[in-house]
PDB file of C-alpha atoms in Angstrom:
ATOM      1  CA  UNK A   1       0.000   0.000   0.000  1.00 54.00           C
ATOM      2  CA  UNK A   2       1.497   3.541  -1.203  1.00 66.00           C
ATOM      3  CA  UNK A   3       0.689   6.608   0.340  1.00 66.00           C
ATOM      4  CA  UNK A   4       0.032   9.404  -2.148  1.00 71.00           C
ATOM      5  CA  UNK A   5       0.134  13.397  -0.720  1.00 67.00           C
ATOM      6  CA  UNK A   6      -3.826  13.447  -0.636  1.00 72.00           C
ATOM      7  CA  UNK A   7      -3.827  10.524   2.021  1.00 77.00           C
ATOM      8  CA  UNK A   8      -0.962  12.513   3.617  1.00 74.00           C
ATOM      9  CA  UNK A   9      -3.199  16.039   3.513  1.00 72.00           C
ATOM     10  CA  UNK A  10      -5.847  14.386   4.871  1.00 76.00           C
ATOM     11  CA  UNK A  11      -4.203  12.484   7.621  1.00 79.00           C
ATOM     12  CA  UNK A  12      -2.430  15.784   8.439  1.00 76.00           C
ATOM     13  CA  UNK A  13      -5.486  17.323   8.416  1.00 75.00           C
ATOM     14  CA  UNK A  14      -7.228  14.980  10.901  1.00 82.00           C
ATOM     15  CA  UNK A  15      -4.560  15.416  13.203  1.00 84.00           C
ATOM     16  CA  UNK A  16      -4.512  19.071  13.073  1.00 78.00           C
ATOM     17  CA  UNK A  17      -8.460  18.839  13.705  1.00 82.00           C
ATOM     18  CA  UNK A  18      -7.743  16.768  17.074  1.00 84.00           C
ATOM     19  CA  UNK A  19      -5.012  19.182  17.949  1.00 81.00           C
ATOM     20  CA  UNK A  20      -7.655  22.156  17.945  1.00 79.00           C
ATOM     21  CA  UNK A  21      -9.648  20.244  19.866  1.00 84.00           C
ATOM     22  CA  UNK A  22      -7.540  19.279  22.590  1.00 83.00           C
ATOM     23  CA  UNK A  23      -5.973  22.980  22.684  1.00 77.00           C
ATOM     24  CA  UNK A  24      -9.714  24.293  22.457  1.00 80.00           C
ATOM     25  CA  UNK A  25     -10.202  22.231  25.157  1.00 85.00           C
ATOM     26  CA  UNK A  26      -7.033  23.287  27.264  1.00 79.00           C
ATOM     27  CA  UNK A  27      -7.998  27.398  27.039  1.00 75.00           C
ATOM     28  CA  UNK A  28     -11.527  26.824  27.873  1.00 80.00           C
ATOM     29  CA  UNK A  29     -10.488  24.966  31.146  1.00 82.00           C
ATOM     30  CA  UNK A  30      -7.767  26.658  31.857  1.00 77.00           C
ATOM     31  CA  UNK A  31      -7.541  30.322  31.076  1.00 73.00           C
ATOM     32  CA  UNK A  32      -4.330  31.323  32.997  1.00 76.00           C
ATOM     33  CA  UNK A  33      -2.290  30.836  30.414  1.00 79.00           C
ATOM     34  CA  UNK A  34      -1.926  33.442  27.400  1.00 85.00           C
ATOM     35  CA  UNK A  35      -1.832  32.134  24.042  1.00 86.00           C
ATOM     36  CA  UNK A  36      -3.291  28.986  23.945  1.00 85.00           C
ATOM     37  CA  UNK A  37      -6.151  30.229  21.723  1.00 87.00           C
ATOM     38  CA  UNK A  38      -3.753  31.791  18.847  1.00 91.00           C
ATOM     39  CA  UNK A  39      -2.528  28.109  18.833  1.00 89.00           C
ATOM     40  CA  UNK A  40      -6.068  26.552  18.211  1.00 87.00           C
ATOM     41  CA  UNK A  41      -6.638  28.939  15.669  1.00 90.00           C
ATOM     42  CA  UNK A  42      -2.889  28.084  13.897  1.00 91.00           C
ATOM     43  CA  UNK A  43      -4.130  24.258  13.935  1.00 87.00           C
ATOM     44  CA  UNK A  44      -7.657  25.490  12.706  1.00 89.00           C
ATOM     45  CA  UNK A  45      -6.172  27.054  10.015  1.00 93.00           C
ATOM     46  CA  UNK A  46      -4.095  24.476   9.064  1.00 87.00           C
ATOM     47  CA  UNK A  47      -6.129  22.177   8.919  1.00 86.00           C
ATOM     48  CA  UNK A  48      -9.293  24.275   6.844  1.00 89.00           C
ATOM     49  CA  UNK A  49      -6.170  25.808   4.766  1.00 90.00           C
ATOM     50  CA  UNK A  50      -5.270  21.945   3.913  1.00 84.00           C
ATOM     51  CA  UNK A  51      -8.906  20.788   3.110  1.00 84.00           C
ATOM     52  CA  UNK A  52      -8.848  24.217   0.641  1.00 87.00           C
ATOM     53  CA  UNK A  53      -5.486  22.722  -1.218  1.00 84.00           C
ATOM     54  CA  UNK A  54      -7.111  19.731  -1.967  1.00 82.00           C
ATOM     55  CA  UNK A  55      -9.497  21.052  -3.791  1.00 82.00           C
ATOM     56  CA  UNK A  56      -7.409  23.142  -6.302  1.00 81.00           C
ATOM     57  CA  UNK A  57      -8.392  20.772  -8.680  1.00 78.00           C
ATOM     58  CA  UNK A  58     -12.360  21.138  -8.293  1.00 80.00           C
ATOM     59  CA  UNK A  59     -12.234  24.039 -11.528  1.00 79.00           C
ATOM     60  CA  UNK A  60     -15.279  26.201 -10.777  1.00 80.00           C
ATOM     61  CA  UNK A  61     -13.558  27.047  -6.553  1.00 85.00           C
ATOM     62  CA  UNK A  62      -9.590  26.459  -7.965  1.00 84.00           C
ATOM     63  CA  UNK A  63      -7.968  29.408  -7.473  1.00 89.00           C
ATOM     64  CA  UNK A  64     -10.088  30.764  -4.772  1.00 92.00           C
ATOM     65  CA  UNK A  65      -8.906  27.392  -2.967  1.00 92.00           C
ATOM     66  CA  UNK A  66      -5.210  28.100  -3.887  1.00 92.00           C
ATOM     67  CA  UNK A  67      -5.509  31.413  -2.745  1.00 94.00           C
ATOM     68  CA  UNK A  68      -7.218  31.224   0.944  1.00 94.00           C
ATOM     69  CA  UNK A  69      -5.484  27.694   1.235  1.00 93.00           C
ATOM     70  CA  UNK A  70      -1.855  29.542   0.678  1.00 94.00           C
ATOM     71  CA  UNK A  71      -3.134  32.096   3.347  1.00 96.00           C
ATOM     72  CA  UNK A  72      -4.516  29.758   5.893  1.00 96.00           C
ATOM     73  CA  UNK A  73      -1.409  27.970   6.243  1.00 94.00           C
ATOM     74  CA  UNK A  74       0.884  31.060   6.549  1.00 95.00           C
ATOM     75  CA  UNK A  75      -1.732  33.082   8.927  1.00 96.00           C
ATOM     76  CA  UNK A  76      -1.458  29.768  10.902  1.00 95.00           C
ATOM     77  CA  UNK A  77       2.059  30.347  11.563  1.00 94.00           C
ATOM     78  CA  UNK A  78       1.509  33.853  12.197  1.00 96.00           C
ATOM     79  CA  UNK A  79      -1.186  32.634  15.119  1.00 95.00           C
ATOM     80  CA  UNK A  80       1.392  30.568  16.557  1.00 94.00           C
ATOM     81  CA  UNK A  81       3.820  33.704  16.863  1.00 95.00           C
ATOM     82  CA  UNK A  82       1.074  35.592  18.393  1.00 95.00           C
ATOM     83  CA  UNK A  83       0.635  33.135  20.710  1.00 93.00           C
ATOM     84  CA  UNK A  84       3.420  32.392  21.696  1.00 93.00           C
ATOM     85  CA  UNK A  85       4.334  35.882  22.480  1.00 94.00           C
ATOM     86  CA  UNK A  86       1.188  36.080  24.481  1.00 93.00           C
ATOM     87  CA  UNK A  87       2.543  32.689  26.161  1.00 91.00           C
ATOM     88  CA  UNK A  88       5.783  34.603  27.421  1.00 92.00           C
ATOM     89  CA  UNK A  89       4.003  37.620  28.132  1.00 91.00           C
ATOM     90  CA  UNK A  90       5.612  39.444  25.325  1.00 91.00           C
ATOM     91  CA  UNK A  91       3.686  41.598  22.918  1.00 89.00           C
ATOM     92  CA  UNK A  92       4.631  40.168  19.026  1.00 86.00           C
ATOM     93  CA  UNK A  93       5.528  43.193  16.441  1.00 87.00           C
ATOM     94  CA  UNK A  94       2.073  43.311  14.450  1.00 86.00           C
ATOM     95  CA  UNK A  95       4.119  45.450  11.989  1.00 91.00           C
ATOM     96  CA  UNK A  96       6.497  42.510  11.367  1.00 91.00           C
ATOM     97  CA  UNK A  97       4.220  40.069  10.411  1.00 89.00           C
ATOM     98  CA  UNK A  98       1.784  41.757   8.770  1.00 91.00           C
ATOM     99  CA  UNK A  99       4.360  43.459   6.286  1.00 93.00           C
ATOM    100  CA  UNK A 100       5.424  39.318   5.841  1.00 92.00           C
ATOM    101  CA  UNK A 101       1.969  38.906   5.224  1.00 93.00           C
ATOM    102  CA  UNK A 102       1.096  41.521   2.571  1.00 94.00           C
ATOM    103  CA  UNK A 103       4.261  41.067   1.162  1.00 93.00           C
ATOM    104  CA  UNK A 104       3.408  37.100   0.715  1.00 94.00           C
ATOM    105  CA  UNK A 105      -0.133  37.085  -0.644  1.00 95.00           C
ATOM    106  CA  UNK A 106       0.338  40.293  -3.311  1.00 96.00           C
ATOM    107  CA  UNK A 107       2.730  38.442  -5.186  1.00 96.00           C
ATOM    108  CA  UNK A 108       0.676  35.412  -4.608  1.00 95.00           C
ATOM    109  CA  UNK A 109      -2.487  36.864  -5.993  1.00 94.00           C
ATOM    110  CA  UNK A 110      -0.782  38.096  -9.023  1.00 96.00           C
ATOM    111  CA  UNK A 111       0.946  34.990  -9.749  1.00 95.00           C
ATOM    112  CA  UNK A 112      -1.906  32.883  -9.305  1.00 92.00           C
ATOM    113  CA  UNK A 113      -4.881  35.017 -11.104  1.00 92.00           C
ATOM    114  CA  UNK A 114      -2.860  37.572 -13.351  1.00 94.00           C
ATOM    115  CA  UNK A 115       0.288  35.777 -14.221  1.00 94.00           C
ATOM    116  CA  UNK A 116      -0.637  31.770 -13.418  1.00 91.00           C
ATOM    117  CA  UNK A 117       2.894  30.301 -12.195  1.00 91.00           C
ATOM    118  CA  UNK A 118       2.897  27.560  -9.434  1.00 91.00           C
ATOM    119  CA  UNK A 119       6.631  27.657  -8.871  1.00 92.00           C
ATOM    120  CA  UNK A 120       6.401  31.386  -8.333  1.00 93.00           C
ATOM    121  CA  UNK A 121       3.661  30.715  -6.176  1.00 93.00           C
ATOM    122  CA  UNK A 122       5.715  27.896  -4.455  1.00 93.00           C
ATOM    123  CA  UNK A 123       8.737  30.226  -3.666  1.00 94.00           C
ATOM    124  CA  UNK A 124       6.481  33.198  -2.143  1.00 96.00           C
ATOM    125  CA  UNK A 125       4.685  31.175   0.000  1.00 95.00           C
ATOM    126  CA  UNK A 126       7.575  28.731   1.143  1.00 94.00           C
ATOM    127  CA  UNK A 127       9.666  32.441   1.685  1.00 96.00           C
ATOM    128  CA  UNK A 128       7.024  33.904   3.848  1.00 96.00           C
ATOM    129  CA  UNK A 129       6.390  30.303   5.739  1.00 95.00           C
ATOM    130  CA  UNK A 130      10.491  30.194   6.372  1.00 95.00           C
ATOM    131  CA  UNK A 131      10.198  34.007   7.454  1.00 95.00           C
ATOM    132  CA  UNK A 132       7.728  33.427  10.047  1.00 95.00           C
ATOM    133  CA  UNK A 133       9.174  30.281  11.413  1.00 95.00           C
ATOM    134  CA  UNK A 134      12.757  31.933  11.796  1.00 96.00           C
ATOM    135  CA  UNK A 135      11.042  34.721  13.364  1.00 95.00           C
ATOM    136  CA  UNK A 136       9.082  32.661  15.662  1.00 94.00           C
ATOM    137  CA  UNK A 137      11.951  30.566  16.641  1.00 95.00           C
ATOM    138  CA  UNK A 138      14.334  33.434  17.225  1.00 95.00           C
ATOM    139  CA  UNK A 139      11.509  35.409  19.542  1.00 93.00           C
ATOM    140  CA  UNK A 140      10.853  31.839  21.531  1.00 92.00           C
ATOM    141  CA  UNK A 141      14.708  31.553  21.930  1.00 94.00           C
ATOM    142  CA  UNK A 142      15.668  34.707  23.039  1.00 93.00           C
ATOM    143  CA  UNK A 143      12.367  35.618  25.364  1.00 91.00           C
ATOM    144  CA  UNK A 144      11.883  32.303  26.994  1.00 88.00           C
ATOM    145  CA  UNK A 145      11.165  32.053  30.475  1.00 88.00           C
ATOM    146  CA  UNK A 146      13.374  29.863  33.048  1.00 88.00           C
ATOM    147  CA  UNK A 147      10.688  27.647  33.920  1.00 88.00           C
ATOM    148  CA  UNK A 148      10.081  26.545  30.003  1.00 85.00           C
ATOM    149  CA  UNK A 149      13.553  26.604  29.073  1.00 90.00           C
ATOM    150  CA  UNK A 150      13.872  22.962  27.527  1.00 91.00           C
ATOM    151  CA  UNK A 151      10.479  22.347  25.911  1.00 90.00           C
ATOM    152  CA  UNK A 152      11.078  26.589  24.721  1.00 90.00           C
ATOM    153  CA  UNK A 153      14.450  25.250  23.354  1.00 92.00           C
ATOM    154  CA  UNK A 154      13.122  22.368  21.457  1.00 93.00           C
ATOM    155  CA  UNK A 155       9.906  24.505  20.223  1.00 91.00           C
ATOM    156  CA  UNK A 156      12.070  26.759  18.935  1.00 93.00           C
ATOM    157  CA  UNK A 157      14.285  23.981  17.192  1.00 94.00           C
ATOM    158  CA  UNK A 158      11.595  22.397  15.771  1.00 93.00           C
ATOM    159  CA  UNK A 159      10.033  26.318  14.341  1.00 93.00           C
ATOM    160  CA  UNK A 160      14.022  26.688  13.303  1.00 95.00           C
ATOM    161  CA  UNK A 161      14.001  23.775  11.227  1.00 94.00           C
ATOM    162  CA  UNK A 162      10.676  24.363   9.949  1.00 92.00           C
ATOM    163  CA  UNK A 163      11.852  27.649   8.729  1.00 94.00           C
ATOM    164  CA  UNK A 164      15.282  25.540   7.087  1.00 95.00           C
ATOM    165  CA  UNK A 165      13.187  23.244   5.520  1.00 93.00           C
ATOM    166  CA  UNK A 166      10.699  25.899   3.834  1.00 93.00           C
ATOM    167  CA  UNK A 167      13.815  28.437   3.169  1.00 94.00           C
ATOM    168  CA  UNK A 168      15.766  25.360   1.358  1.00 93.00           C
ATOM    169  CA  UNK A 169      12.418  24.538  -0.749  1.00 91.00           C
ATOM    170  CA  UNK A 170      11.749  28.167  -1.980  1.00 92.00           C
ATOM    171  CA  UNK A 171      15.682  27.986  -3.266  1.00 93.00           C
ATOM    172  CA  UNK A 172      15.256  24.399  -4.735  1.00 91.00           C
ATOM    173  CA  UNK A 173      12.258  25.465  -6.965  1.00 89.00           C
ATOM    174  CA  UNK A 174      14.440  28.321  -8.037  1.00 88.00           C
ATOM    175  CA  UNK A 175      16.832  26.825  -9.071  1.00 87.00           C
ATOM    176  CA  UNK A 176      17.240  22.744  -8.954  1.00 82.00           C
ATOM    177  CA  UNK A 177      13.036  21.233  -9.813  1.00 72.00           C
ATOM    178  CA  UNK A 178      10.585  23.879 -10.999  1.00 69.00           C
ATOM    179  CA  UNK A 179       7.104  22.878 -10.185  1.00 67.00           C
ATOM    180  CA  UNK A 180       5.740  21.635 -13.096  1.00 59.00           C
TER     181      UNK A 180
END
C-alpha cells in the first residue's frame, strides 16, 4: 500500500483537527495561560487551509482554494507567533508580520490570477512560511522564560528547522526542480 500526498493532507489534516480540539479544550479549562487560543486557531487554520489545497483541482472554486489555502497555512504560523508571544508575556511586532503577510499574498495573488505560475507561487509562499518560522523561533529563543527553558528550546528547534526546511524549498524550486 502507497501513500500518495492526498492521504498525507488528509491524515495531516485529521490530526490538526484533534489538535484544535484538545488545545480548544485546554484554554476553555484553563484560562491562565496566554496564548493557547492563537494556537487553536494556527491548527484550525491548518487544517481548513489543507482541506482548501485539496481542492485546487475542483475548476469552478480552484484558485479561490489556492488562494485562501496559501493564506490559511501562513496566517497559521503567524497565530502561533502571536501566541506564543502572548505565552511569554511578550507583545509580538504586528508590523512585522503583517508586512510578511502583505508582502506574501500580493505576489501570490498576481501569480496565481494575473500571471498563473505555481513555482512562483511555491517560492512566495515557502519564503514567507520560512520568514515566520525563523522569526518565531528566534523570539521563543531569546524571550523564553526559566521555567520553560527545555520544551522553549526544542519549540524553537523544531520552528528553526521548519523555517530551514521551507527556506531550502523556496531555493530548490528556483533553481534545482521547478514545479511543473
Amino acid at each position: 500500500m502507497g501513500l500518495d500526498i492526498r492521504t498525507l493532507s488528509i491524515l495531516l489534516g485529521i490530526t490538526n483537527i484533534l489538535q484544535v480540539i484538545a488545545l480548544f479544550i485546554q484554554y476553555r479549562a484553563n484560562k491562565t495561560y496566554r496564548g493557547i487560543g492563537w494556537w487553536a486557531m494556527g491548527f484550525g487554520a491548518i487544517a481548513i487551509g489543507l482541506v482548501l489545497l485539496l481542492l485546487r483541482d475542483v475548476n469552478s472554486i480552484g484558485l479561490i482554494a489556492i488562494i485562501i489555502g496559501n493564506a490559511l497555512t501562513v496566517s497559521a504560523i503567524i497565530f502561533f507567533h502571536i501566541g506564543i508571544m502572548q505565552f511569554l508575556d511578550k507583545t509580538a511586532s504586528r508590523w512585522i508580520v503583517i508586512s510578511i503577510f502583505a508582502i506574501f499574498i500580493l505576489p501570490f495573488f498576481y501569480y496565481t490570477y494575473v500571471n498563473n505560475d505555481i513555482t512562483v507561487r511555491t517560492v512566495i509562499a515557502s519564503a514567507a512560511l520560512a520568514a515566520l518560522s525563523v522569526l518565531t523561533a528566534r523570539n521563543l529563543f531569546v524571550n523564553k522564560i526559566r521555567s520553560i527553558t527545555a520544551s522553549a528550546n526544542f519549540i524553537s528547534a523544531v520552528f528553526l528547522a521548519n523555517g530551514c526546511f521551507f527556506g531550502f524549498r523556496a531555493i530548490a524550486n528556483l533553481t534545482v526542480s521547478p514545479v511543473a
